[in-house]
Coordinates of C-alpha atoms in Angstrom, one line a residue:
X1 CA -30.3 -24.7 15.7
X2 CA -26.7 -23.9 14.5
X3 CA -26.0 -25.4 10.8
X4 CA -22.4 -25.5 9.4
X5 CA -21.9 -24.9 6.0
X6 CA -19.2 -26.1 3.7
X7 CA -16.4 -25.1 1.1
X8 CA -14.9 -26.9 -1.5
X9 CA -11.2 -27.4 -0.7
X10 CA -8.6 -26.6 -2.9
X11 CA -5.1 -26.0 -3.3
X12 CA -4.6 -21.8 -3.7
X13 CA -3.8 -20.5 -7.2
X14 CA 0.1 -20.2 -7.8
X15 CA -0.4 -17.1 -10.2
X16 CA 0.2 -15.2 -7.1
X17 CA 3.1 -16.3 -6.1
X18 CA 4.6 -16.3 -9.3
X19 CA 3.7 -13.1 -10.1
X20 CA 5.1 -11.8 -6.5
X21 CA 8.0 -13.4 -6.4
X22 CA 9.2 -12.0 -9.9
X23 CA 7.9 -8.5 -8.7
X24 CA 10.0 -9.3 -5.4
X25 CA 13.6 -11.3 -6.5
X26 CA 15.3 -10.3 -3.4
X27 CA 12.8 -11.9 -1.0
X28 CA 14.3 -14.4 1.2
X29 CA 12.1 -15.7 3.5
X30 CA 7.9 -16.1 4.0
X31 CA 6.1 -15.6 7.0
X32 CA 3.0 -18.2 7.6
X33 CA 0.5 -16.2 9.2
X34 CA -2.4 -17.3 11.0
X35 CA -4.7 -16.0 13.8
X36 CA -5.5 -17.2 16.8
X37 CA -8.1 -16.6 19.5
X38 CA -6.6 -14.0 21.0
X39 CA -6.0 -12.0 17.4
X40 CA -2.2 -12.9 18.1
X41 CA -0.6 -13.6 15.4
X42 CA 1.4 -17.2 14.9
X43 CA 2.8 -19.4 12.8
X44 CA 6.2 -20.5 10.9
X45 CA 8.7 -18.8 9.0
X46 CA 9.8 -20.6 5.3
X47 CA 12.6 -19.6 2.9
X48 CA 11.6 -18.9 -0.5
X49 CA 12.3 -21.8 -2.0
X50 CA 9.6 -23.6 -0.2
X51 CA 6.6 -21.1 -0.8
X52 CA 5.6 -23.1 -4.0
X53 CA 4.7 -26.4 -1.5
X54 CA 2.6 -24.3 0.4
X55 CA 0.4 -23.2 -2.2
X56 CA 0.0 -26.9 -3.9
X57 CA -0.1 -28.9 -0.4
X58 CA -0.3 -26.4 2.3
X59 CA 1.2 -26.5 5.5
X60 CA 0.7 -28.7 8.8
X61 CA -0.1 -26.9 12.0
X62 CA -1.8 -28.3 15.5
X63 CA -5.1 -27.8 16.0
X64 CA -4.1 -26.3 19.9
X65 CA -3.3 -23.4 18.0
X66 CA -6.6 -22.4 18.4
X67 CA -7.0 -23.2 22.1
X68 CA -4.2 -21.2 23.2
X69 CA -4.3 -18.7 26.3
X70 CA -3.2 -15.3 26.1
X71 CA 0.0 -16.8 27.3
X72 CA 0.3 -19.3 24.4
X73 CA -0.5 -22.1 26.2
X74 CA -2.5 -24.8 25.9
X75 CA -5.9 -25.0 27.8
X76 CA -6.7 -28.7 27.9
X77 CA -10.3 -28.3 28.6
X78 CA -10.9 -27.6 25.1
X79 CA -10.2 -30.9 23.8
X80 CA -8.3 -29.7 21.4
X81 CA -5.0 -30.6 22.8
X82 CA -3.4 -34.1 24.4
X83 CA -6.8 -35.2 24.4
X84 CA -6.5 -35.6 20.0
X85 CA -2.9 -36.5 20.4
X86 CA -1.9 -32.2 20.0
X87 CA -2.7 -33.2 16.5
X88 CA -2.3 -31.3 13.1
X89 CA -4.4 -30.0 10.5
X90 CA -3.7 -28.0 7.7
X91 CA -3.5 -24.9 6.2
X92 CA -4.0 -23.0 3.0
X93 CA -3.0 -19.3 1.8
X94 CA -5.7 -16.7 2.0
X95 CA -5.5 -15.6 -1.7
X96 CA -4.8 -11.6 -1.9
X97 CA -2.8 -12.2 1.0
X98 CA 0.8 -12.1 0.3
X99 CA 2.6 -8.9 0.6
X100 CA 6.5 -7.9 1.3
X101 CA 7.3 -6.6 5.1
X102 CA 8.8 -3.0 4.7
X103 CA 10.4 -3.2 8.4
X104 CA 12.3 -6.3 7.8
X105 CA 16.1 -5.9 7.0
X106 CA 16.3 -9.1 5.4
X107 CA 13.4 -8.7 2.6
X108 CA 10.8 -11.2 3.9
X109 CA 7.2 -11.6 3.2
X110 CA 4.1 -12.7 4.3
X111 CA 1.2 -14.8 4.0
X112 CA -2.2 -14.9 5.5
X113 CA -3.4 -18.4 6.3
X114 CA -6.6 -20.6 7.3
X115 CA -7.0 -23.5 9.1
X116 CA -8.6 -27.0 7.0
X117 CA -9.5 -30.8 8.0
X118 CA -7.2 -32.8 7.0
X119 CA -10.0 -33.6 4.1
X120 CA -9.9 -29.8 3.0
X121 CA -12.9 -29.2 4.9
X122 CA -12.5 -25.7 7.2
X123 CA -11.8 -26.1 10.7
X124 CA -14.6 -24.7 13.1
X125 CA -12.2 -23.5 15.7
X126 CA -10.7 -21.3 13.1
X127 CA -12.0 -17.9 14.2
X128 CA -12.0 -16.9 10.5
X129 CA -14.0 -19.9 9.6
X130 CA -16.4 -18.8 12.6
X131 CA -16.9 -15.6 10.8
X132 CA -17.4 -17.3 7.3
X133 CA -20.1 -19.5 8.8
X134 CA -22.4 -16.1 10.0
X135 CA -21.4 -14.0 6.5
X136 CA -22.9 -16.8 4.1
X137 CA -25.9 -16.6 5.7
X138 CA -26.5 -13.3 4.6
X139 CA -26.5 -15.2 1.1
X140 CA -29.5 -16.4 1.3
X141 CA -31.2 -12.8 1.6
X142 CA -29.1 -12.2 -1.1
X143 CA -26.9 -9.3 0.6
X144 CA -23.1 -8.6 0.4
X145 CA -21.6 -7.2 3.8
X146 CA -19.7 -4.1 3.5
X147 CA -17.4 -3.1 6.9
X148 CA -15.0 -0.9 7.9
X149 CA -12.8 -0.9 11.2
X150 CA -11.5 2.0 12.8
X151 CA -8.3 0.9 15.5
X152 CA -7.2 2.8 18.4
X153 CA -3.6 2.2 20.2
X154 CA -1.1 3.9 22.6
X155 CA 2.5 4.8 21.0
X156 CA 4.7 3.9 24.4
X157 CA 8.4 3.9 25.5
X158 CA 10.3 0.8 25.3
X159 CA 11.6 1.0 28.6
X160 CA 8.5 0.7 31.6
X161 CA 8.1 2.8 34.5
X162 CA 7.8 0.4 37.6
X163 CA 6.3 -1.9 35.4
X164 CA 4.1 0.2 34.0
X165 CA 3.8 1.4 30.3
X166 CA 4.9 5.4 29.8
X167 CA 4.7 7.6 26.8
X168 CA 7.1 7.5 24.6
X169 CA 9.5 10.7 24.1
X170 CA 9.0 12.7 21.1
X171 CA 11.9 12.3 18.3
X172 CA 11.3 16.0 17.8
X173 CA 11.0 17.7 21.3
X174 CA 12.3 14.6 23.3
X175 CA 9.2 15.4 25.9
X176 CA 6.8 12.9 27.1
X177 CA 3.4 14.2 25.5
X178 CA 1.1 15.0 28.2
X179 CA -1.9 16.2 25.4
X180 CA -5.4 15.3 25.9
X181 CA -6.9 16.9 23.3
X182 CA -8.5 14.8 20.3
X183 CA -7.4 16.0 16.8
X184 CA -4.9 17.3 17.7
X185 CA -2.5 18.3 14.3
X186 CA 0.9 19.6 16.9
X187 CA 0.8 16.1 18.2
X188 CA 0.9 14.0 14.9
X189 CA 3.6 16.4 14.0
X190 CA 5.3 14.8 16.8
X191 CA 5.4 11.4 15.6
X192 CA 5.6 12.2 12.1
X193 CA 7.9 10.1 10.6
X194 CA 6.5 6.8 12.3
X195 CA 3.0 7.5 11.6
X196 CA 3.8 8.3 7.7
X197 CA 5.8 5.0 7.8
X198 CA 2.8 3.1 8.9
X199 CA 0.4 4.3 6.0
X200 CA 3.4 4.2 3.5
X201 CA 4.1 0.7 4.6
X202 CA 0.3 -0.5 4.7
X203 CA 0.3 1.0 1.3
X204 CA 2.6 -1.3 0.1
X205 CA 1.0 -4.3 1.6
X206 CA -2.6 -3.2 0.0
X207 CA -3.7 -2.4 3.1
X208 CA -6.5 0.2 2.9
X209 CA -5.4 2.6 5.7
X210 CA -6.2 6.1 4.8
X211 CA -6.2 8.2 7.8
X212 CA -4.7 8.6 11.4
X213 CA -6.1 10.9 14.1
X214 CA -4.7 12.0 17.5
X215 CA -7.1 10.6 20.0
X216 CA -7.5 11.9 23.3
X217 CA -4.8 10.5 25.6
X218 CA -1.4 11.4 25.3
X219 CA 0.5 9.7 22.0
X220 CA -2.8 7.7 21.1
X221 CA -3.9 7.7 18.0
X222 CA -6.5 6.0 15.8
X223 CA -5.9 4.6 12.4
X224 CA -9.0 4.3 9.8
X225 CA -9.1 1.4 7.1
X226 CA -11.6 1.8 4.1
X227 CA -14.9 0.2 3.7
X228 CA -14.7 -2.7 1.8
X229 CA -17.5 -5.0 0.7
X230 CA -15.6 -8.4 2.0
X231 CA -16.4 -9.0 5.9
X232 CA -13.2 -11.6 5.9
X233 CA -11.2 -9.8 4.2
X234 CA -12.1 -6.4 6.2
X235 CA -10.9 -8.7 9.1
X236 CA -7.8 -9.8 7.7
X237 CA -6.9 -6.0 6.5
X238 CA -7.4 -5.2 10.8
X239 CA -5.0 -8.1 11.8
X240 CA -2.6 -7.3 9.4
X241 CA -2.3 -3.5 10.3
X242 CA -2.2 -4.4 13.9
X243 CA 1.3 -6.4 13.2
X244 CA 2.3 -3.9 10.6
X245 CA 1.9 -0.9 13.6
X246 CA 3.9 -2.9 15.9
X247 CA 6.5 -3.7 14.0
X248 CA 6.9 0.0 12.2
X249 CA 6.6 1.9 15.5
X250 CA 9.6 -0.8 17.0
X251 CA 11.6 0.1 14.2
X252 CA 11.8 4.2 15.4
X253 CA 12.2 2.7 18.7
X254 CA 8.7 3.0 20.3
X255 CA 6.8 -0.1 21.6
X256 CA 2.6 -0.1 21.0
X257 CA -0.3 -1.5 22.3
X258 CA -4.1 -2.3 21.8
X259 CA -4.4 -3.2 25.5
X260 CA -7.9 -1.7 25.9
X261 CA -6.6 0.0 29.8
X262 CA -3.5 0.3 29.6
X263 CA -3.6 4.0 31.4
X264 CA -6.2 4.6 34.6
X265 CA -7.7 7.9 34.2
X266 CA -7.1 7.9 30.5
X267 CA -9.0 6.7 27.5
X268 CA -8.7 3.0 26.7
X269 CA -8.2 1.9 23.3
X270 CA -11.8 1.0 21.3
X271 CA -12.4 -0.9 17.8
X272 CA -15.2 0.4 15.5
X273 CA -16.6 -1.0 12.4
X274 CA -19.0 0.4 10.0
X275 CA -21.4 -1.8 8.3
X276 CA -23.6 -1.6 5.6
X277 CA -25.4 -4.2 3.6
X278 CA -25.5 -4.0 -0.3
X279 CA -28.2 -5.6 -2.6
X280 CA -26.2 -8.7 -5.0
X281 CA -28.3 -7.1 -8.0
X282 CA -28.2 -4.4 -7.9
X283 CA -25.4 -3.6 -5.7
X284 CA -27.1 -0.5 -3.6
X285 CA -27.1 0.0 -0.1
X286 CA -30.2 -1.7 1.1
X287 CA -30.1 1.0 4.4
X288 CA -29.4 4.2 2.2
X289 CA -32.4 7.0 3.1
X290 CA -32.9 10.3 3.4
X291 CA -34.6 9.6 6.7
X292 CA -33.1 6.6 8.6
X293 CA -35.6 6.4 10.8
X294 CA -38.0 5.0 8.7
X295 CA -35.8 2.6 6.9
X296 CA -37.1 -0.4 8.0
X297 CA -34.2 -2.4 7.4
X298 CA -31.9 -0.2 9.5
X299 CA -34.2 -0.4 12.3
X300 CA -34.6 -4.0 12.2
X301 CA -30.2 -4.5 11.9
X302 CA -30.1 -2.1 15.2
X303 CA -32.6 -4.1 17.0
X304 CA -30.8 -7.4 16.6
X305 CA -27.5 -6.0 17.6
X306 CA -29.2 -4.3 20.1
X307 CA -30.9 -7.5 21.3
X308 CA -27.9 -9.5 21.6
X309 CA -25.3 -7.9 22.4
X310 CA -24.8 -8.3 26.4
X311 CA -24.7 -12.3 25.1
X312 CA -21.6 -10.7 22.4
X313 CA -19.7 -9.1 24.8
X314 CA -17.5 -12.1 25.4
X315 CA -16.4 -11.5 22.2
X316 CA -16.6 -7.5 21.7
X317 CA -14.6 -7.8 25.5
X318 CA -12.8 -11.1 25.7
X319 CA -10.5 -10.0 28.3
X320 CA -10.5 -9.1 31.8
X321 CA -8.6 -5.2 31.4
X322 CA -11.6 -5.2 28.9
X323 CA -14.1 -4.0 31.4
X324 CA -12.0 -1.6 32.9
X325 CA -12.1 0.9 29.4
X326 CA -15.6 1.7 31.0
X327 CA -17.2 4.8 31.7
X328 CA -19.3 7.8 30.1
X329 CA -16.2 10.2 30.0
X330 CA -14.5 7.8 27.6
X331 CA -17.2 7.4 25.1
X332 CA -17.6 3.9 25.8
X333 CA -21.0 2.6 26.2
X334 CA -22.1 0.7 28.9
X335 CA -26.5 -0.3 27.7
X336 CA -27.5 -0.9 24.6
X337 CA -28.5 1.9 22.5
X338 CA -28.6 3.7 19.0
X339 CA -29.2 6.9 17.9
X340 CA -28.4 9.2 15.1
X341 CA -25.3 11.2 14.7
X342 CA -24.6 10.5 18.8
X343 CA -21.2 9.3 20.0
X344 CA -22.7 8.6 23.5
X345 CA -24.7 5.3 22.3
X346 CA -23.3 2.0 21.6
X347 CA -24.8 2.0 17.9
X348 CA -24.5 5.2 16.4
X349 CA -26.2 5.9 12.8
X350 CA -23.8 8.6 10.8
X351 CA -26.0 11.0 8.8
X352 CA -23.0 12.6 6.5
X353 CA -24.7 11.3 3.4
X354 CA -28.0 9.2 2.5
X355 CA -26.2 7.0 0.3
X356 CA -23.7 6.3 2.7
X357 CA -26.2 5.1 5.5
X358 CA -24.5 2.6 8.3
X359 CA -24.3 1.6 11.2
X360 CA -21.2 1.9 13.6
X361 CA -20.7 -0.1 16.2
X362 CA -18.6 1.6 19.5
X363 CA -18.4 -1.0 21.9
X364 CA -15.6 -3.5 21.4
X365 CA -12.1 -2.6 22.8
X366 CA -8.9 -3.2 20.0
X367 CA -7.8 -6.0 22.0
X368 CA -10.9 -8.1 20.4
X369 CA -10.4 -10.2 17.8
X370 CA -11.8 -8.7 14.8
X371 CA -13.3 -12.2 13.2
X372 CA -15.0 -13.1 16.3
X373 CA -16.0 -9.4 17.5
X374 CA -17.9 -8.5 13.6
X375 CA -19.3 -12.4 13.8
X376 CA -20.6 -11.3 16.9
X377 CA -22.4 -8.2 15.5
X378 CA -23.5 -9.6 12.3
X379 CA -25.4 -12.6 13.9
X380 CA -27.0 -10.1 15.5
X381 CA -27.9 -8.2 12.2
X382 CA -29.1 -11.1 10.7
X383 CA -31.5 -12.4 13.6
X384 CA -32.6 -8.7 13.6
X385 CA -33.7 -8.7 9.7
X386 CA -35.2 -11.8 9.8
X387 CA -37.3 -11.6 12.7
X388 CA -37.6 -7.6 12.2
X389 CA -37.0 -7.2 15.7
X390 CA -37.8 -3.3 16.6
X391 CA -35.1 -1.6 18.7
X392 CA -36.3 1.4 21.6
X393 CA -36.4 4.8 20.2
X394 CA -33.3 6.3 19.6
X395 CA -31.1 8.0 21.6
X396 CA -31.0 12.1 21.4
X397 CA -28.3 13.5 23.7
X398 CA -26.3 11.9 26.5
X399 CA -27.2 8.8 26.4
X400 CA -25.3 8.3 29.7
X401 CA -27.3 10.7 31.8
X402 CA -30.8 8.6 30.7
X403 CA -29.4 4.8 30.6
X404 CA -28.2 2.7 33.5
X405 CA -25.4 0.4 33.0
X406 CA -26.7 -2.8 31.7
X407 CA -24.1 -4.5 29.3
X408 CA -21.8 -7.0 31.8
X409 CA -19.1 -5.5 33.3
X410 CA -17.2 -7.9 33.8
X411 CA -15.4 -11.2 31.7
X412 CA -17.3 -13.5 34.3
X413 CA -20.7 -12.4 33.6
X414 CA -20.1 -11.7 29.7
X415 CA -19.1 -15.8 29.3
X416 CA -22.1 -16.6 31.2
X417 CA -24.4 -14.9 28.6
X418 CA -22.9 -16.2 25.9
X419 CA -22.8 -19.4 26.8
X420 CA -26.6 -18.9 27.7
X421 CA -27.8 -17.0 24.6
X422 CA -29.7 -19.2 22.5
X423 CA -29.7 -16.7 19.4
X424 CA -25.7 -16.8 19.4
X425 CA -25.9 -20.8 19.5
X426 CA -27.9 -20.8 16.2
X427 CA -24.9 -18.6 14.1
X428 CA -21.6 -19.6 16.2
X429 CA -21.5 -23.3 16.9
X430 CA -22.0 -24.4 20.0
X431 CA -18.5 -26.6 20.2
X432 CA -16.3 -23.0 19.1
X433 CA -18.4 -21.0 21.9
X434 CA -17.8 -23.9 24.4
X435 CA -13.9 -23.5 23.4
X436 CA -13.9 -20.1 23.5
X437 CA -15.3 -19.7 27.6
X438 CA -12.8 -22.7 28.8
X439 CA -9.7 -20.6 27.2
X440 CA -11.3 -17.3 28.8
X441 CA -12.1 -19.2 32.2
X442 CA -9.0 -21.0 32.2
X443 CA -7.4 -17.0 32.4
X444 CA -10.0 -16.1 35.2
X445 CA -8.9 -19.3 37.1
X446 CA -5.2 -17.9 36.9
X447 CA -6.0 -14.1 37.0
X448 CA -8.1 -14.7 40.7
X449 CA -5.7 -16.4 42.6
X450 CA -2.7 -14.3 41.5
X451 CA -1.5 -11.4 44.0
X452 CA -1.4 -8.2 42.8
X453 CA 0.7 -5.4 43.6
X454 CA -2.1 -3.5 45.8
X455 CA -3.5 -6.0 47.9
X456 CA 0.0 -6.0 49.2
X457 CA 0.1 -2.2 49.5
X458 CA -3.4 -2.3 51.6
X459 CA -2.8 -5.6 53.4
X460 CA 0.6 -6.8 54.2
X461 CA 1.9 -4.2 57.1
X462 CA -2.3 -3.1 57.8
X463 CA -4.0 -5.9 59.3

């Protein structure tokens, strides 16, 4: 049975933005930042003056904001919209949140904020607030959550082909790239300067970004944020570098995307975390071994993520292009699986140290949301722990070539086993989930009676 627990309310400490806003005198204007179910960032846009109300009373915002489409619009069937009058509730600064944006030309910050009853209670549909729920149950086994994500995206041209998205051309050879080839150093050099402005800039906004990579589709590339033993605040770093990339990247004239298939026939863009658990004593990695495989507690974490995740793939996948980043020569995994040290399986175990024992987890797709995606997962670590649920053996080579597809592949199917999973029920509340599948069938609904592009190519002159 799902239990909600609470937070005292309180109006955010003003130290911050007293100390900010004498580091930064030239700031004009604050952006309000809040996330919605979709990851897309919203909210409202203050001058200065008017920061200091926010931290002492907050700020008003409708609850809809939360049952929004991916087209920003309302989905009644939530009954969060006309059906409460489109009413407001309230919200407060994310402390550690507020940070200058280096690609304004007008100096302008920004603010990270979550959403309260109007008694200063959190708001349940507040994806962050769904996340909070899951993490403090790990309080009572008296762990601390340590997590990592790793984002992948597509640099592409601001002008479309057709439509359809196209590499951007390189400010140093003015050639579309055409590379394939993962790690590639010659193709970073390409994009230099707008991949050093992205880690400069997330620098500057404490964002812990300390790597980029060439992945293996031409002008992809991953970026890396550092481990960090705060699940939200892992969470807020990932939606904060997504807008940051964006907005960087449209500055040297390049648009971006975390569309997870944005390319057929090339490699659609994924969203790993790493997670480890730490003792509160004594602050040591509970999974750290010299042999994982008899860690008990490892075993246990894998077999509830294991367990439930086809009922989490609403949330790892929460769109329909989702389902189409599919297939074994992508390294996305399509069954449930773990093994050590293997890319191939959807929960792999890195071996590089036995301090630094984890699990990563390679299934979602970078246009998840990363509150709901690593609520998702954790529920699962938690119901694994505490009913030490045994996953299969682990995987040793291709873990394609020995396991038949088995996760859903497809948005339909994925909301039906969420709404069905009883374990999921007992961590995310049942009135969020229910939310969650109207706004995601209310985009099915639209998506299947649209016309696309080929049924016109096959059917108009053919039959």
């Amino acid at each position: 049975m799902y239990t909600m627990t609470s937070v005292t309310p309180c109006a955010s400490s003003s130290s911050e933005m007293n100390d900010f806003l004498q580091a930064h005198p030239d700031t004009q204007y604050v952006d309000l930042l809040i996330s919605d179910m979709n990851g897309v960032v919203r909210g409202k846009r203050i001058e200065r003056a008017s920061l200091h109300k926010v931290y002492e009373k907050g700020i008003n915002l409708p609850a809809s904001l939360f049952a929004l489409d991916i087209n920003g619009s309302t989905v009644e069937s939530t009954g969060l919209g006309l059906d409460i009058g489109d009413a407001d509730r309230i919200c407060f600064p994310i402390p550690g949140t507020l940070s200058d944006e280096p690609w304004q030309k007008r100096p302008t910050a920004q603010l990270l904020m979550t959403m309260h009853e109007l008694d200063g209670q959190p708001f349940f549909a507040d994806p962050r607030e769904v996340l909070r729920q899951v993490v403090s149950k790990f309080d009572d086994l008296g762990l601390d959550i340590c997590a990592a994500f790793e984002l992948e995206f597509y640099l592409i041209d601001q002008d479309n082909l057709n439509g359809r998205p196209q590499p951007p051309r390189s400010p140093i050879s003015g050639k579309r790239p055409q590379s394939t080839q993962v790690y590639l150093i010659d193709d970073l050099d390409e994009y230099a300067d707008c991949l050093q402005d992205m880690l400069e800039a997330a620098k500057e906004q404490g964002l812990p970004a300390d790597a980029i990579v060439k992945e293996s589709a031409p002008a992809q590339f991953e970026v890396n944020l550092h481990h960090v033993a705060d699940p939200l605040k892992a969470c807020d770093y990932a939606i904060l570098l997504k807008r940051l990339i964006k907005n960087v990247a449209y500055d040297h004239e390049m648009d971006t995307t975390f569309m997870a298939k944005p390319y057929p026939g090339q490699a659609g863009n994924g969203l790993h975390v790493h997670i480890s658990l730490l003792d509160k004593k004594t602050g040591k990695n509970i999974f750290a071994s010299d042999d994982p495989l008899q860690s008990d507690t490892l075993r246990h974490a894998i077999g509830g993520v294991l367990e439930t995740m086809p009922a989490s793939m609403a949330f790892l996948c929460p769109n329909i292009n989702s389902y189409r980043r599919f297939g074994a020569q992508f390294y996305v995994p399509n069954a449930p699986s773990w093994g050590l040290d293997n890319r191939t399986v959807a929960v792999r175990v890195p071996t590089d140290s036995s301090d630094n024992v984890r699990l990563e987890h390679r299934v979602a797709g970078a246009d998840a949301n990363p509150y709901l995606m690593l609520a998702a997962i954790l529920a699962g670590v938690h119901h694994g722990l505490t009913n030490k649920v045994e996953p299969e053996a682990p995987i040793e080579g291709n873990s394609y070539e020995q396991l038949e597809q088995s996760l859903p592949n497809n948005l339909r199917d994925a909301l039906r086993a969420l709404d069905d999973s009883e374990v999921l029920n007992q961590y995310i509340s049942p009135d969020y989930i229910d939310i969650f599948v109207a706004c995601k069938e209310s985009e099915l609904a639209e998506f299947e009676v649209s016309i696309s592009d080929l049924e016109y190519n096959w059917y108009l002159h053919t039959v």
